[in-house]
Short mmCIF file of C-alpha atoms in Angstrom, two decimals:
data_model
loop_
_atom_site.label_atom_id
_atom_site.label_comp_id
_atom_site.label_asym_id
_atom_site.label_seq_id
_atom_site.Cartn_x
_atom_site.Cartn_y
_atom_site.Cartn_z
CA MET A 23 14.39 15.06 21.59
CA ALA A 24 10.90 14.65 20.21
CA SER A 25 9.77 16.70 17.25
CA LYS A 26 6.73 18.93 17.29
CA ARG A 27 4.93 16.29 15.22
CA ASP A 28 5.79 13.61 17.82
CA TRP A 29 4.08 15.72 20.48
CA LEU A 30 1.05 16.29 18.28
CA ASP A 31 0.76 12.64 17.24
CA ALA A 32 0.95 11.64 20.91
CA GLY A 33 -1.78 14.15 21.65
CA LEU A 34 -4.07 12.70 18.97
CA THR A 35 -3.50 9.21 20.35
CA LEU A 36 -4.23 10.35 23.90
CA LEU A 37 -7.27 12.28 22.71
CA ALA A 38 -8.65 9.20 20.91
CA GLU A 39 -8.00 6.94 23.89
CA GLN A 40 -9.11 9.13 26.79
CA GLY A 41 -10.71 12.35 25.51
CA ALA A 42 -9.71 16.01 25.64
CA PRO A 43 -9.50 16.34 29.45
CA ALA A 44 -6.75 13.69 29.46
CA VAL A 45 -4.51 15.71 27.14
CA THR A 46 -2.24 17.29 29.73
CA ILE A 47 1.45 18.10 29.83
CA GLU A 48 1.95 15.44 32.48
CA ARG A 49 0.30 12.69 30.44
CA LEU A 50 2.08 13.75 27.27
CA THR A 51 5.51 13.83 28.91
CA GLU A 52 4.82 10.45 30.51
CA ARG A 53 3.71 8.94 27.20
CA LEU A 54 6.79 10.21 25.38
CA SER A 55 9.15 9.67 28.34
CA LEU A 56 10.33 13.26 28.06
CA SER A 57 10.59 16.30 30.27
CA LYS A 58 8.35 19.34 30.40
CA GLY A 59 11.29 21.30 29.02
CA SER A 60 11.02 19.33 25.78
CA PHE A 61 7.32 20.22 25.61
CA TYR A 62 8.03 23.91 26.18
CA HIS A 63 10.70 23.81 23.49
CA HIS A 64 7.87 23.44 20.95
CA PHE A 65 4.85 25.02 22.68
CA LYS A 66 4.32 28.04 24.93
CA GLY A 67 1.76 26.20 27.03
CA MET A 68 -1.34 24.05 26.82
CA THR A 69 -3.40 26.74 25.10
CA GLY A 70 -0.94 26.88 22.20
CA TYR A 71 -0.62 23.12 22.21
CA ARG A 72 -4.36 22.56 21.98
CA THR A 73 -4.59 25.02 19.07
CA ALA A 74 -1.75 23.18 17.31
CA LEU A 75 -3.40 19.82 18.10
CA LEU A 76 -6.65 20.90 16.46
CA GLU A 77 -4.73 22.16 13.42
CA HIS A 78 -2.82 18.87 13.27
CA PHE A 79 -6.07 16.90 13.41
CA GLU A 80 -7.51 19.00 10.58
CA THR A 81 -4.38 18.58 8.48
CA GLU A 82 -4.05 14.84 9.03
CA ARG A 83 -7.70 13.85 8.81
CA THR A 84 -9.02 16.33 6.24
CA THR A 85 -6.45 18.28 4.22
CA ARG A 86 -4.11 15.32 3.70
CA PHE A 87 -6.99 13.03 2.67
CA MET A 88 -8.21 15.57 0.12
CA GLU A 89 -4.70 16.05 -1.28
CA GLN A 90 -4.17 12.31 -1.58
CA ALA A 91 -7.54 11.81 -3.27
CA GLU A 92 -6.61 14.51 -5.79
CA GLN A 93 -3.23 12.89 -6.47
CA ALA A 94 -4.81 9.48 -6.98
CA GLY A 95 -6.44 10.65 -10.17
CA GLY A 96 -9.43 8.89 -11.64
CA ASP A 97 -12.27 8.31 -9.21
CA ARG A 98 -11.53 10.75 -6.38
CA LEU A 99 -14.53 9.55 -4.39
CA ARG A 100 -13.29 5.96 -4.35
CA ALA A 101 -9.79 7.14 -3.44
CA LEU A 102 -11.21 9.20 -0.59
CA MET A 103 -13.30 6.29 0.67
CA ASP A 104 -10.22 4.06 0.66
CA LEU A 105 -8.38 6.64 2.76
CA VAL A 106 -11.21 7.13 5.23
CA LEU A 107 -11.77 3.38 5.58
CA GLY A 108 -8.07 2.49 5.53
CA PRO A 109 -5.60 1.98 8.34
CA GLY A 110 -5.23 4.66 10.95
CA PRO A 111 -7.24 5.92 13.86
CA GLY A 112 -10.72 4.50 14.03
CA PRO A 113 -13.83 6.47 14.84
CA GLU A 114 -12.56 7.11 18.39
CA LEU A 115 -10.53 10.14 17.33
CA GLU A 116 -13.43 11.71 15.44
CA ILE A 117 -15.74 11.04 18.39
CA ALA A 118 -13.27 12.59 20.82
CA VAL A 119 -12.90 15.76 18.74
CA ARG A 120 -16.68 16.09 18.43
CA ALA A 121 -17.06 15.66 22.19
CA TRP A 122 -14.35 18.28 22.74
CA ALA A 123 -16.20 20.64 20.38
CA LEU A 124 -19.25 20.46 22.64
CA GLN A 125 -17.21 21.84 25.55
CA ASP A 126 -14.76 24.24 23.90
CA ALA A 127 -15.41 27.17 21.55
CA GLU A 128 -12.11 26.83 19.69
CA ALA A 129 -12.63 23.09 19.11
CA ARG A 130 -16.18 23.83 17.97
CA ALA A 131 -15.01 26.40 15.42
CA VAL A 132 -12.44 23.96 14.06
CA GLN A 133 -14.99 21.12 13.92
CA GLU A 134 -17.45 23.37 12.07
CA ARG A 135 -14.75 24.32 9.56
CA ILE A 136 -13.75 20.67 9.10
CA ASP A 137 -17.35 19.58 8.56
CA ARG A 138 -17.93 22.37 6.04
CA THR A 139 -14.69 21.57 4.19
CA ARG A 140 -15.44 17.86 4.06
CA VAL A 141 -19.01 18.31 2.82
CA ASP A 142 -17.90 20.89 0.25
CA TYR A 143 -15.23 18.51 -1.04
CA LEU A 144 -17.66 15.60 -1.23
CA THR A 145 -20.13 17.83 -3.06
CA GLU A 146 -17.40 18.84 -5.52
CA ILE A 147 -16.30 15.30 -6.30
CA CYS A 148 -19.85 13.89 -6.40
CA GLY A 149 -21.31 16.79 -8.31
CA ASP A 150 -24.34 16.62 -6.04
CA ALA A 151 -24.78 18.57 -2.77
CA GLU A 152 -27.39 16.20 -1.35
CA LEU A 153 -25.28 13.14 -2.07
CA GLY A 154 -22.19 14.77 -0.58
CA GLN A 155 -24.14 15.61 2.58
CA ALA A 156 -25.65 12.12 2.78
CA LEU A 157 -22.26 10.40 2.43
CA TYR A 158 -20.80 12.58 5.17
CA LEU A 159 -23.74 11.96 7.48
CA VAL A 160 -23.32 8.20 7.03
CA VAL A 161 -19.66 8.41 8.04
CA VAL A 162 -20.32 10.69 11.02
CA GLY A 163 -23.33 8.69 12.15
CA ALA A 164 -21.48 5.40 11.78
CA GLY A 165 -18.96 6.65 14.32
CA GLN A 166 -21.62 7.75 16.79
CA VAL A 167 -23.56 4.51 17.18
CA VAL A 168 -22.45 2.06 19.87
CA PRO A 169 -20.49 0.12 18.87
CA PRO A 170 -19.33 2.27 15.95
CA LEU A 171 -19.67 0.90 12.43
CA SER A 172 -16.36 0.50 10.74
CA GLY A 173 -14.65 -1.46 8.04
CA ARG A 174 -16.91 -3.55 5.86
CA ARG A 175 -20.18 -2.45 7.50
CA LEU A 176 -19.41 1.24 6.94
CA LYS A 177 -18.30 0.57 3.37
CA ASN A 178 -21.57 -1.28 2.73
CA ALA A 179 -23.58 1.67 4.05
CA LEU A 180 -21.67 4.08 1.82
CA GLU A 181 -22.09 1.80 -1.19
CA LEU A 182 -25.83 1.66 -0.50
CA VAL A 183 -26.05 5.47 -0.58
CA LEU A 184 -23.88 5.63 -3.71
CA GLY A 185 -25.98 2.95 -5.40
CA ARG A 186 -29.10 5.01 -4.90
CA ARG A 187 -27.73 7.99 -6.84
CA LYS A 188 -28.21 6.28 -10.21
#
């Protein structure tokens, strides 16, 4: 039997690949090769699942990154950049959640909270609200251009902004 996390991880993958409308019980059960009964063992329905999926996204892509940056000690900003630019879902997941937030009030509220939390954390570790905002806008914008900036190109853009703070 799949764990609750397995279901949520599968949902994030499906969300990144095909967008929020594709996240259905049928597609999830097919992806995990499990029955609907296994889904209902963990969730009361799609409404509860979608709420849990948004919470999982926030935990994995915001809270966990902040905790790991804190544990790294030293330069928290560099540690955070390494996490954001490291292995894991590319910009597709962030794009999919932002698109979902345009269509769904709950997703919008979560996206607003995530954006506020991320900017506040960047402001805290940079000691500068404008720099924190600018860094976040570079990351968000880099994911929105077609094709998205990632890897070295995104790191170069962030380094350029950081270099200008001196």
